[in-house]
Coordinates of C-alpha atoms in Angstrom, one line a residue:
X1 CA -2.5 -58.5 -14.8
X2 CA -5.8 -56.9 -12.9
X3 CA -3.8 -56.5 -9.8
X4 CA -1.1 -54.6 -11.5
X5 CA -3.7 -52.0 -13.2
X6 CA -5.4 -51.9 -10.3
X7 CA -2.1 -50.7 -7.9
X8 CA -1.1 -48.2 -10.9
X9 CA -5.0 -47.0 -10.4
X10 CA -4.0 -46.6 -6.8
X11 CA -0.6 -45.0 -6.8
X12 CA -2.0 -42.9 -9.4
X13 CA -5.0 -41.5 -7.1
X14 CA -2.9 -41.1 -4.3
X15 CA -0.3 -39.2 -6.2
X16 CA -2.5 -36.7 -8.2
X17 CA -4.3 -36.3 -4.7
X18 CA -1.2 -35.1 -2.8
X19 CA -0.5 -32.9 -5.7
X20 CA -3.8 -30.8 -5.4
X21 CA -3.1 -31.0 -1.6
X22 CA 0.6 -29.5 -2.4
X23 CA -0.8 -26.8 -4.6
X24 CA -3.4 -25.9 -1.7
X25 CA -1.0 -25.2 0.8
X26 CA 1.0 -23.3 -1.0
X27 CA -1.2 -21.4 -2.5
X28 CA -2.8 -20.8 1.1
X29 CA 0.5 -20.2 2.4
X30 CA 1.3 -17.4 -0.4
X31 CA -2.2 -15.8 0.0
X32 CA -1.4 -15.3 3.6
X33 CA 2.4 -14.0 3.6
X34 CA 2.3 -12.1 0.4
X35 CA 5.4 -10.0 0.4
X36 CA 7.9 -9.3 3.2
X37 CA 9.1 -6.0 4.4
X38 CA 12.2 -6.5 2.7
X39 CA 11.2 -7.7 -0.4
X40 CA 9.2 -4.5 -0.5
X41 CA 11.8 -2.5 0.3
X42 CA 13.4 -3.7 -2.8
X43 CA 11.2 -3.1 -5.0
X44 CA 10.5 0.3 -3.7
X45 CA 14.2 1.2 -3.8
X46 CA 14.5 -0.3 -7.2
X47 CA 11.5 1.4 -8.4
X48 CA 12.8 5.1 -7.2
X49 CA 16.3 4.2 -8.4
X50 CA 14.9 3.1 -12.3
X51 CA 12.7 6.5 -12.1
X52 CA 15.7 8.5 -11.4
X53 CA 17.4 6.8 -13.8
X54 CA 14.8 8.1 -16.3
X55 CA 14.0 11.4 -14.9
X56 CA 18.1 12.2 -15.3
X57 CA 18.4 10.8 -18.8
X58 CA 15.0 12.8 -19.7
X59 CA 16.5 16.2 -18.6
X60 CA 19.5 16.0 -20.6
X61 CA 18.0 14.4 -23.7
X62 CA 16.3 17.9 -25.1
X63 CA 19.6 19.5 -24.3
X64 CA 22.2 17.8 -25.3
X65 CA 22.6 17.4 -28.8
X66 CA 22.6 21.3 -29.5
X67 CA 25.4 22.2 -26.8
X68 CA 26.9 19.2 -28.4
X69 CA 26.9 20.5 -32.0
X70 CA 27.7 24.3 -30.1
X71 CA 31.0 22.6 -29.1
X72 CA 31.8 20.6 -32.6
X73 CA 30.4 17.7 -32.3
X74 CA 28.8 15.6 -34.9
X75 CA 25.2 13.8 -34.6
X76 CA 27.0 10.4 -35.0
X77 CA 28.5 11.1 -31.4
X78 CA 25.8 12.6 -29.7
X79 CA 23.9 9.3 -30.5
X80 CA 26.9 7.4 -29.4
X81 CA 26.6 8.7 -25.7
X82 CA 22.9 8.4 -25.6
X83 CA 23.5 4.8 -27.0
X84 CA 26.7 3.9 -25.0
X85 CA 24.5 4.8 -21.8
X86 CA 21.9 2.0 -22.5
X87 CA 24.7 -0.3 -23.1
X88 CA 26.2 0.3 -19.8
X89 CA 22.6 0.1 -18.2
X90 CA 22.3 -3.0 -20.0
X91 CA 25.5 -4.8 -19.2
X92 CA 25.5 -3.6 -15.8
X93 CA 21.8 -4.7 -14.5
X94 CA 22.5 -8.5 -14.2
X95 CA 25.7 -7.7 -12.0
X96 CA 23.9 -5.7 -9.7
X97 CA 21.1 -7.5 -10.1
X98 CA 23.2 -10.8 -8.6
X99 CA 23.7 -8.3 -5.6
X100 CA 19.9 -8.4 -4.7
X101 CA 19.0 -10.8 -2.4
X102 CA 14.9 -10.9 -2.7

């Protein structure tokens, strides 16, 4: 029975010990790589495309609704096309998303 504990003891040491040697490499290997050039590159070109995004929805937010109601139509559809745009965005961002190789 003492041999038995004694080889868990053992396999137990040996196994928690390459663990903390696992999590130093990688975490030496991370600290030294950091980011490639195209992984920046995507987040850059994702970061202009989601401030375009904005910056085009932002302009036509203040307008919209009264050359709306100039041209007869009701509040219930101007928030329909503010709302149907987020659900496209929505919908959409996990397809193109799958398209992003990071």
């Amino acid at each position: 029975m003492e041999a038995i504990s004694k080889g868990v003891d053992q396999v137990q040491d040996s196994s928690s010990s390459s663990r903390s040697e696992g999590l130093l490499v990688s975490s030496d290997e991370d600290s030294k790589n950091g980011w490639t050039k195209k992984q920046i590159l995507t987040a850059i070109t994702l970061s202009l495309m989601y401030l375009a995004q904005a910056i085009s929805f932002g302009i036509i937010s203040p307008f919209y609704p009264s050359e709306a109601a100039k041209k007869g139509a009701s509040s219930v559809v101007v928030g329909l096309v503010f709302g149907v745009f987020e659900l496209v965005i929505f919908i959409t961002s996990p397809i193109y998303g799958s398209f992003v190789s990071v």
